[in-house]
Amino acid sequence: MPEGPLEVEDLSVWRGERHVLRGIGFSVAGGQGLKLTGPNGAGKTTLLRSIAGLTYAEQGQVRWRGVDVRRDLRAFHASSAYLGHEPPLKPDLTARENLRYWVGNRRRVASRELGAALQRVGVETCAEQPVRTLSAGQRRRVALAGLTLLALPLWLLDEPTTHLDMDGQQLVGQLIAEQLARGGIALAALHHPLPGTLSAVPTLELAA
Amino acid sequence: MSHGDVEVAALTPPIVARSSATSALGAAALALERDLLLAFRHPSQLVQPLAFFAMVTLLFPLALSPEPARLREVAPGVLWTAALLASLLALEFLFRDDAHDGTLEQYALSGQSLTTLLFAKIAAHWVLTGVPLTLMAPLAALSLGASPSALPGIFAAVLIGSVTLSLIGSIGAALTLGIKRSGALLSLLTLPLALPVLIFGARATQLAMSGGPVVAPLELLGALAVLGTTLAPLAAAAAVRISLE
């Protein structure tokens, strides 16, 4: 069943005197993705954060399933996952524990599922190590495992391929393709073109 | 757009059904468990405020005078000032790491009530700092010349008072999240709000030591704890949201 749609209308964000986003508007239906590109400072992160409801947009509207998300932010959050620059992981907990608490906060998750997800992203060998001992790329993979486990209709991804090797970037492409194939929506801020099947995903280019 | 060539792996769960969502209580229990587990991985952070409390209450008899009558006179004030400052020391750890590694952000975006999740965090903080302080307070009171008969009253006062201190402190800790080296500002924000706890706590301790009825100040401490429980998590949640902007 297709999810959404997510509609953004005339979104404007100021940072002090600076007009970071100016009248951004687009619409993404279930099963569709959107790549956000643009030079550093173009406002990709700000756009994702204001859609997620973390940054206040002075003007404009974000609608989820036709309803302004500000009317019930918690209901919107219950169906969206935001993954920022840094994987939201505790250095002192193991990869498995991190996922248990992060995903468990939103939905009941079985230990077997955790193991399967960690295996899927290729970090099963270090699942029981404290995250602080993992490399940046491995941490990113753990975060991707969490993202898939959350199993939410809307993904807001800020530079999901950071620190990942070629194989890891392929994985991101594959995960996004799966998200779209099951009717979900994915918005991703990207510097590099996504490999493989996602070349058909439309691009929103933000100007500096 | 065609995704015909993409094979959906069986491992990827379908989009989550509402029925399997974690309840508010379940989410709070997990947040509590997580904070306790983290603290046991890093016990050094917890020792510091306790060591401070022990040092102050042990140094006073040495510095002032070993005369029991004189010590007893200042004991309530010393005990509560030390407890207040020790709880302030512990506050810095309440939200700082979680703000740094994005945990608070994920909490705010989880669709769960941020107030409930923060309440769980404050509860964990109290278990880790308030409870040890409560257990230590009667010993400190003994070293300040309190008689054993006064200890139950002192124990009860610190037990209730430390709950309020953790709650009040959470507001200050949340408000100073975006600020580097926030220690001084944190004390400035928190101490005035904590004054009633200091006053009634010291009063209860004084009455307990002189054999008077401690019920009235304990009830006032209890009222403060109830007020803090209802309001502080709400205020802390609002402050955390602002800091995430």
Coordinates of C-alpha atoms in Angstrom, one line a residue:
Chain A
M1 CA 0.0 0.0 0.0
P2 CA 1.5 3.3 -1.0
E3 CA 2.1 5.7 1.9
G4 CA 2.0 9.4 2.2
P5 CA 1.9 11.6 0.3
L6 CA 4.4 14.1 1.7
E7 CA 3.8 17.6 0.4
V8 CA 5.9 20.6 1.1
E9 CA 4.6 24.0 0.1
D10 CA 6.4 27.3 0.0
L11 CA 8.7 26.5 2.8
S12 CA 11.0 29.3 4.0
V13 CA 13.5 29.3 6.8
W14 CA 15.6 32.2 8.1
R15 CA 18.7 31.8 10.2
G16 CA 19.1 35.2 11.7
E17 CA 19.4 37.6 8.8
R18 CA 20.1 34.8 6.3
H19 CA 17.3 33.4 4.2
V20 CA 18.4 29.7 4.1
L21 CA 15.4 28.2 2.3
R22 CA 13.3 30.3 0.0
G23 CA 9.9 29.0 -1.1
I24 CA 10.7 25.3 -1.4
G25 CA 7.8 23.2 -2.6
F26 CA 7.4 19.6 -3.8
S27 CA 5.3 16.6 -3.5
V28 CA 6.3 13.0 -3.0
A29 CA 3.9 10.1 -3.2
G30 CA 4.3 6.6 -1.7
G31 CA 6.9 4.6 -3.6
Q32 CA 8.7 7.7 -4.7
G33 CA 12.0 9.1 -3.6
L34 CA 13.6 12.5 -3.8
K35 CA 17.3 13.3 -3.9
L36 CA 18.3 16.7 -2.4
T37 CA 21.5 18.0 -3.9
G38 CA 23.3 21.3 -3.8
P39 CA 26.6 22.8 -2.6
N40 CA 27.5 23.0 1.0
G41 CA 25.4 25.5 2.8
A42 CA 22.5 25.3 0.3
G43 CA 20.2 24.2 3.1
K44 CA 19.8 20.5 2.5
T45 CA 20.1 19.7 6.3
T46 CA 17.9 22.6 7.2
L47 CA 15.2 21.4 4.8
L48 CA 15.3 17.9 6.2
R49 CA 15.2 19.2 9.8
S50 CA 12.3 21.5 9.1
I51 CA 10.3 18.7 7.5
A52 CA 11.1 16.6 10.5
G53 CA 9.8 19.4 12.7
L54 CA 13.2 20.0 14.4
T55 CA 13.8 23.4 12.9
Y56 CA 11.0 25.9 12.8
A57 CA 10.0 27.1 9.4
E58 CA 8.8 30.7 9.4
Q59 CA 6.6 30.3 6.4
G60 CA 5.1 27.4 4.5
Q61 CA 3.6 24.1 5.3
V62 CA 4.5 20.4 5.4
R63 CA 1.6 18.1 4.9
W64 CA 1.6 14.4 5.6
R65 CA -1.4 12.4 4.2
G66 CA -3.0 15.8 3.5
V67 CA -2.7 17.1 7.0
D68 CA -0.4 19.9 8.2
V69 CA 2.1 18.1 10.3
R70 CA 2.2 20.9 12.9
R71 CA -1.4 20.0 13.8
D72 CA -0.2 16.6 15.3
L73 CA 3.6 16.5 15.3
R74 CA 3.7 13.3 17.3
A75 CA 1.5 11.4 14.9
F76 CA 3.8 12.5 12.1
H77 CA 6.9 11.6 14.0
A78 CA 5.4 8.1 14.7
S79 CA 5.5 7.5 10.9
S80 CA 8.8 9.2 10.0
A81 CA 12.5 8.4 10.7
Y82 CA 15.2 11.1 10.6
L83 CA 18.8 10.1 10.3
G84 CA 21.2 13.0 10.8
H85 CA 24.9 13.5 10.0
E86 CA 26.0 11.5 13.1
P87 CA 24.6 8.1 13.8
P88 CA 22.5 8.4 17.0
L89 CA 24.5 5.7 18.8
K90 CA 25.9 5.5 22.4
P91 CA 29.6 4.8 22.3
D92 CA 29.5 2.8 25.5
L93 CA 26.7 0.4 24.4
T94 CA 27.2 -2.4 21.9
A95 CA 25.7 -2.2 18.4
R96 CA 23.0 -4.6 19.5
E97 CA 22.1 -2.8 22.7
N98 CA 22.0 0.5 20.8
L99 CA 19.5 -0.9 18.3
R100 CA 17.5 -2.5 21.1
Y101 CA 17.0 0.8 22.9
W102 CA 16.7 3.0 19.8
V103 CA 14.2 0.8 17.9
G104 CA 12.6 -0.5 21.0
N105 CA 11.6 3.0 21.9
R106 CA 9.2 3.0 19.0
R107 CA 8.2 -0.6 18.4
R108 CA 8.6 -4.0 20.0
V109 CA 11.6 -5.7 18.4
A110 CA 12.7 -9.3 18.8
S111 CA 16.4 -10.1 19.4
R112 CA 16.4 -12.3 16.3
E113 CA 15.3 -9.3 14.2
L114 CA 18.2 -7.3 15.6
G115 CA 20.7 -9.9 14.7
A116 CA 19.2 -10.3 11.2
A117 CA 19.4 -6.5 10.5
L118 CA 23.0 -6.3 11.7
Q119 CA 23.9 -9.2 9.5
R120 CA 22.1 -7.6 6.6
V121 CA 24.3 -4.4 6.8
G122 CA 27.4 -6.5 7.3
V123 CA 28.4 -5.7 10.9
E124 CA 27.3 -9.0 12.6
T125 CA 30.9 -9.7 13.7
C126 CA 31.1 -6.6 15.8
A127 CA 27.5 -6.7 17.1
E128 CA 28.6 -7.3 20.7
Q129 CA 31.4 -4.7 20.7
P130 CA 31.0 -1.2 22.2
V131 CA 30.2 1.2 19.4
R132 CA 33.1 3.3 20.4
T133 CA 35.5 0.6 19.0
L134 CA 33.8 0.6 15.6
S135 CA 34.9 2.6 12.6
A136 CA 32.9 5.5 11.3
G137 CA 31.7 3.4 8.4
Q138 CA 30.7 0.5 10.7
R139 CA 28.8 2.9 12.9
R140 CA 26.9 4.3 9.8
R141 CA 26.0 0.7 8.9
V142 CA 24.6 0.1 12.4
A143 CA 22.5 3.2 12.0
L144 CA 21.2 1.9 8.7
A145 CA 20.3 -1.4 10.4
G146 CA 18.3 0.7 12.9
L147 CA 16.6 2.6 10.1
T148 CA 15.4 -0.5 8.4
L149 CA 14.2 -2.0 11.7
L150 CA 12.2 1.1 12.5
A151 CA 10.2 0.1 9.4
L152 CA 8.5 3.5 9.0
P153 CA 6.8 4.9 5.9
L154 CA 8.9 8.1 5.6
W155 CA 12.7 8.3 5.6
L156 CA 14.5 11.6 6.0
L157 CA 18.2 10.9 5.4
D158 CA 21.0 13.4 5.7
E159 CA 24.1 12.2 3.8
P160 CA 23.4 8.5 4.4
T161 CA 26.5 7.4 2.5
T162 CA 29.0 9.4 4.6
H163 CA 32.0 7.2 5.6
L164 CA 30.8 4.3 3.6
D165 CA 32.9 2.2 1.2
M166 CA 31.6 1.4 -2.3
D167 CA 29.9 -1.7 -1.0
G168 CA 28.2 0.3 1.7
Q169 CA 27.0 2.9 -0.8
Q170 CA 25.5 0.1 -2.8
L171 CA 23.7 -1.0 0.4
V172 CA 22.2 2.4 0.9
G173 CA 20.9 2.4 -2.6
Q174 CA 19.5 -1.0 -2.1
L175 CA 17.8 -0.1 1.2
I176 CA 16.2 3.0 -0.4
A177 CA 15.0 0.9 -3.4
E178 CA 13.4 -1.5 -1.0
Q179 CA 11.8 1.3 1.0
L180 CA 10.3 2.6 -2.3
A181 CA 9.3 -0.9 -3.5
R182 CA 7.1 -1.4 -0.5
G183 CA 5.4 1.9 -0.9
G184 CA 7.5 4.0 1.4
I185 CA 9.0 7.4 0.8
A186 CA 12.6 8.4 1.1
L187 CA 14.2 11.8 1.0
A188 CA 17.9 11.9 1.0
A189 CA 20.5 14.7 0.9
L190 CA 23.3 13.4 -1.2
H191 CA 26.6 14.6 -2.5
H192 CA 27.4 11.6 -4.6
P193 CA 25.0 10.0 -7.1
L194 CA 23.4 6.9 -5.7
P195 CA 24.5 3.8 -7.4
G196 CA 22.4 1.3 -9.2
T197 CA 18.7 1.4 -9.7
L198 CA 18.0 4.8 -8.2
S199 CA 19.1 6.9 -11.1
A200 CA 15.5 7.3 -12.0
V201 CA 14.7 9.1 -8.6
P202 CA 14.1 12.8 -9.2
T203 CA 16.4 15.4 -7.9
L204 CA 15.7 18.7 -6.1
E205 CA 18.6 21.0 -6.6
L206 CA 19.0 23.6 -3.9
A207 CA 20.9 26.8 -4.9
A208 CA 23.5 28.2 -2.5
Chain B
M1 CA 10.1 5.1 -12.1
S2 CA 10.6 1.3 -12.2
H3 CA 11.8 -0.8 -9.3
G4 CA 10.9 -4.1 -11.0
D5 CA 14.4 -5.3 -10.8
V6 CA 14.6 -4.8 -7.0
E7 CA 14.1 -7.8 -5.0
V8 CA 12.8 -7.0 -1.5
A9 CA 14.8 -9.1 1.0
A10 CA 12.8 -11.0 3.5
L11 CA 14.8 -9.5 6.3
T12 CA 13.5 -6.0 5.6
P13 CA 10.4 -5.7 7.8
P14 CA 7.2 -4.4 6.3
I15 CA 6.2 -1.0 7.3
V16 CA 5.3 -1.1 10.9
A17 CA 1.7 -1.7 12.0
R18 CA 0.4 0.5 14.7
S19 CA -0.4 -2.5 16.9
S20 CA 3.3 -3.4 17.4
A21 CA 4.2 0.2 18.6
T22 CA 5.8 0.5 22.0
S23 CA 3.5 1.9 24.7
A24 CA 4.5 5.1 26.5
L25 CA 5.2 3.1 29.6
G26 CA 7.3 0.6 27.7
A27 CA 9.3 3.3 26.1
A28 CA 9.9 5.0 29.5
A29 CA 11.0 1.7 31.0
L30 CA 13.5 1.1 28.2
A31 CA 14.8 4.7 28.6
L32 CA 15.3 4.1 32.4
E33 CA 17.0 0.7 31.8
R34 CA 19.3 2.2 29.2
D35 CA 20.4 5.0 31.5
L36 CA 21.1 2.6 34.4
L37 CA 23.1 0.3 32.1
L38 CA 25.1 3.3 30.8
A39 CA 25.8 4.4 34.4
F40 CA 27.1 1.0 35.3
R41 CA 29.4 1.0 32.3
H42 CA 30.8 4.4 33.6
P43 CA 30.6 4.5 37.3
S44 CA 33.2 7.2 37.8
Q45 CA 30.7 9.9 36.9
L46 CA 28.6 8.9 39.9
V47 CA 31.3 8.8 42.4
Q48 CA 32.3 12.5 42.0
P49 CA 29.2 14.1 43.6
L50 CA 29.2 11.6 46.4
A51 CA 32.8 12.1 47.2
F52 CA 32.2 15.8 47.3
F53 CA 29.3 15.3 49.7
A54 CA 31.4 13.1 52.0
M55 CA 34.4 15.4 51.9
V56 CA 32.4 18.5 52.9
T57 CA 30.6 16.8 55.7
L58 CA 33.7 15.2 57.0
L59 CA 35.9 18.3 56.7
F60 CA 33.5 20.5 58.6
P61 CA 34.1 18.9 62.0
L62 CA 37.8 19.1 61.4
A63 CA 37.8 22.7 60.5
L64 CA 35.1 24.1 62.8
S65 CA 35.6 22.4 66.2
P66 CA 35.2 18.9 67.4
E67 CA 32.8 20.1 70.1
P68 CA 29.6 18.2 69.6
A69 CA 27.3 21.0 70.8
R70 CA 28.7 23.4 68.3
L71 CA 28.7 20.9 65.5
R72 CA 25.1 20.0 66.2
E73 CA 24.1 23.6 65.8
V74 CA 25.5 23.9 62.2
A75 CA 24.8 20.3 61.2
P76 CA 21.5 20.8 59.3
G77 CA 22.9 23.7 57.3
V78 CA 26.1 21.9 56.4
L79 CA 24.3 18.7 55.5
W80 CA 21.8 20.4 53.2
T81 CA 24.2 22.8 51.6
A82 CA 26.5 19.9 50.8
A83 CA 23.6 17.9 49.5
L84 CA 22.4 20.7 47.3
L85 CA 25.9 21.4 45.8
A86 CA 26.5 17.6 45.3
S87 CA 23.2 17.3 43.4
L88 CA 24.2 20.3 41.3
L89 CA 27.5 18.6 40.4
A90 CA 25.7 15.5 39.3
L91 CA 23.3 17.5 37.0
E92 CA 25.8 18.2 34.3
F93 CA 25.7 14.6 33.2
L94 CA 21.9 14.4 33.1
F95 CA 21.3 15.4 29.4
R96 CA 24.8 16.4 28.1
D97 CA 25.9 13.1 26.6
D98 CA 22.4 12.4 25.1
A99 CA 22.3 15.8 23.5
H100 CA 25.8 15.3 22.1
D101 CA 25.2 11.9 20.4
G102 CA 21.7 12.6 19.1
T103 CA 19.8 10.5 21.6
L104 CA 17.6 13.4 22.7
E105 CA 16.9 14.3 19.0
Q106 CA 15.7 10.7 18.4
Y107 CA 13.6 10.9 21.6
A108 CA 12.0 14.1 20.4
L109 CA 11.3 12.5 17.0
S110 CA 10.1 9.1 18.3
G111 CA 6.4 9.9 18.4
Q112 CA 6.5 9.1 22.1
S113 CA 5.9 11.8 24.7
L114 CA 9.2 13.6 25.3
T115 CA 7.9 14.5 28.7
T116 CA 7.5 10.9 29.7
L117 CA 10.9 9.9 28.3
L118 CA 12.6 12.8 30.2
F119 CA 10.7 11.8 33.3
A120 CA 12.3 8.3 32.9
K121 CA 15.7 9.9 32.5
I122 CA 15.2 12.0 35.6
A123 CA 14.1 9.0 37.6
A124 CA 17.2 7.1 36.5
H125 CA 19.3 10.1 37.5
W126 CA 17.7 10.2 40.9
V127 CA 18.3 6.5 41.4
L128 CA 21.9 7.0 40.6
T129 CA 22.6 10.2 42.5
G130 CA 19.7 10.9 44.9
V131 CA 19.5 7.4 46.4
P132 CA 23.2 7.1 47.2
L133 CA 23.1 10.6 48.7
T134 CA 20.1 9.5 50.9
L135 CA 22.0 6.5 52.1
M136 CA 25.1 8.5 52.9
A137 CA 23.3 11.4 54.6
P138 CA 22.6 9.6 58.0
L139 CA 26.3 8.7 58.2
A140 CA 27.3 12.3 57.5
A141 CA 24.8 13.4 60.1
L142 CA 26.4 11.1 62.7
S143 CA 29.8 12.6 62.0
L144 CA 28.2 16.0 62.6
G145 CA 27.1 15.0 66.0
A146 CA 23.5 13.8 65.4
S147 CA 22.2 11.2 67.8
P148 CA 21.0 7.9 66.3
S149 CA 17.4 8.7 67.1
A150 CA 17.5 11.6 64.7
L151 CA 18.6 9.4 61.7
P152 CA 15.2 8.2 60.5
G153 CA 13.9 11.8 60.2
I154 CA 17.1 12.9 58.4
F155 CA 16.9 9.9 56.1
A156 CA 13.3 10.7 55.2
A157 CA 14.0 14.4 54.6
V158 CA 16.9 13.7 52.3
L159 CA 15.0 11.0 50.5
I160 CA 12.1 13.3 49.6
G161 CA 14.3 16.4 49.1
S162 CA 16.6 14.7 46.7
V163 CA 13.7 13.8 44.4
T164 CA 12.8 17.5 44.2
L165 CA 16.4 18.5 43.6
S166 CA 16.7 16.1 40.6
L167 CA 13.5 17.4 39.2
I168 CA 14.3 21.0 39.6
G169 CA 17.8 20.4 38.3
S170 CA 16.5 18.8 35.1
I171 CA 14.9 22.2 34.1
G172 CA 18.2 24.0 34.5
A173 CA 20.2 21.2 32.8
A174 CA 17.8 21.3 29.8
L175 CA 17.8 25.1 29.6
T176 CA 21.6 25.2 29.5
L177 CA 22.0 22.4 26.9
G178 CA 23.2 24.6 24.0
I179 CA 25.8 26.4 26.1
K180 CA 29.4 25.4 26.5
R181 CA 30.8 25.4 30.0
S182 CA 27.4 25.8 31.4
G183 CA 28.3 25.0 35.0
A184 CA 28.0 28.5 36.4
L185 CA 24.8 29.4 34.6
L186 CA 23.3 26.0 35.6
S187 CA 23.9 26.8 39.3
L188 CA 22.6 30.3 38.9
L189 CA 19.3 29.0 37.3
T190 CA 18.9 26.0 39.7
L191 CA 19.9 27.3 43.1
P192 CA 17.1 29.9 43.6
L193 CA 14.5 27.3 42.7
A194 CA 16.1 24.8 45.1
L195 CA 16.0 27.2 48.1
P196 CA 12.6 25.9 49.5
V197 CA 14.1 22.4 49.6
L198 CA 17.1 23.7 51.4
I199 CA 15.0 25.6 53.9
F200 CA 12.5 22.8 54.7
G201 CA 15.1 20.1 54.5
A202 CA 17.3 21.9 57.0
R203 CA 14.3 22.6 59.2
A204 CA 13.3 18.9 59.2
T205 CA 16.9 17.9 60.1
Q206 CA 17.0 20.5 62.9
L207 CA 13.8 19.2 64.4
A208 CA 14.8 15.6 64.0
M209 CA 18.1 16.4 65.9
S210 CA 16.3 18.2 68.7
G211 CA 13.7 15.5 69.1
G212 CA 10.8 17.7 67.8
P213 CA 8.0 16.7 65.4
V214 CA 9.4 16.4 61.8
V215 CA 6.1 15.8 60.1
A216 CA 5.3 19.3 59.1
P217 CA 8.5 20.1 57.2
L218 CA 8.4 16.6 55.7
E219 CA 5.0 17.2 54.4
L220 CA 6.1 20.5 52.8
L221 CA 9.0 18.6 51.2
G222 CA 6.6 16.1 49.9
A223 CA 4.4 18.8 48.5
L224 CA 7.4 20.3 46.7
A225 CA 8.2 16.8 45.3
V226 CA 4.7 16.4 43.9
L227 CA 4.8 19.9 42.4
G228 CA 8.2 19.1 40.8
T229 CA 7.0 15.8 39.5
T230 CA 4.0 17.3 37.7
L231 CA 5.8 20.4 36.3
A232 CA 9.5 19.8 35.9
P233 CA 9.4 17.1 33.1
L234 CA 7.1 19.4 31.1
A235 CA 9.4 22.3 31.4
A236 CA 12.4 20.2 30.7
A237 CA 10.8 18.8 27.6
A238 CA 10.0 22.3 26.3
A239 CA 13.6 23.4 27.0
V240 CA 15.0 20.3 25.2
R241 CA 12.9 21.0 22.1
I242 CA 14.2 24.5 22.0
S243 CA 17.8 23.3 22.3
L244 CA 17.3 21.0 19.3
E245 CA 16.3 23.8 16.9

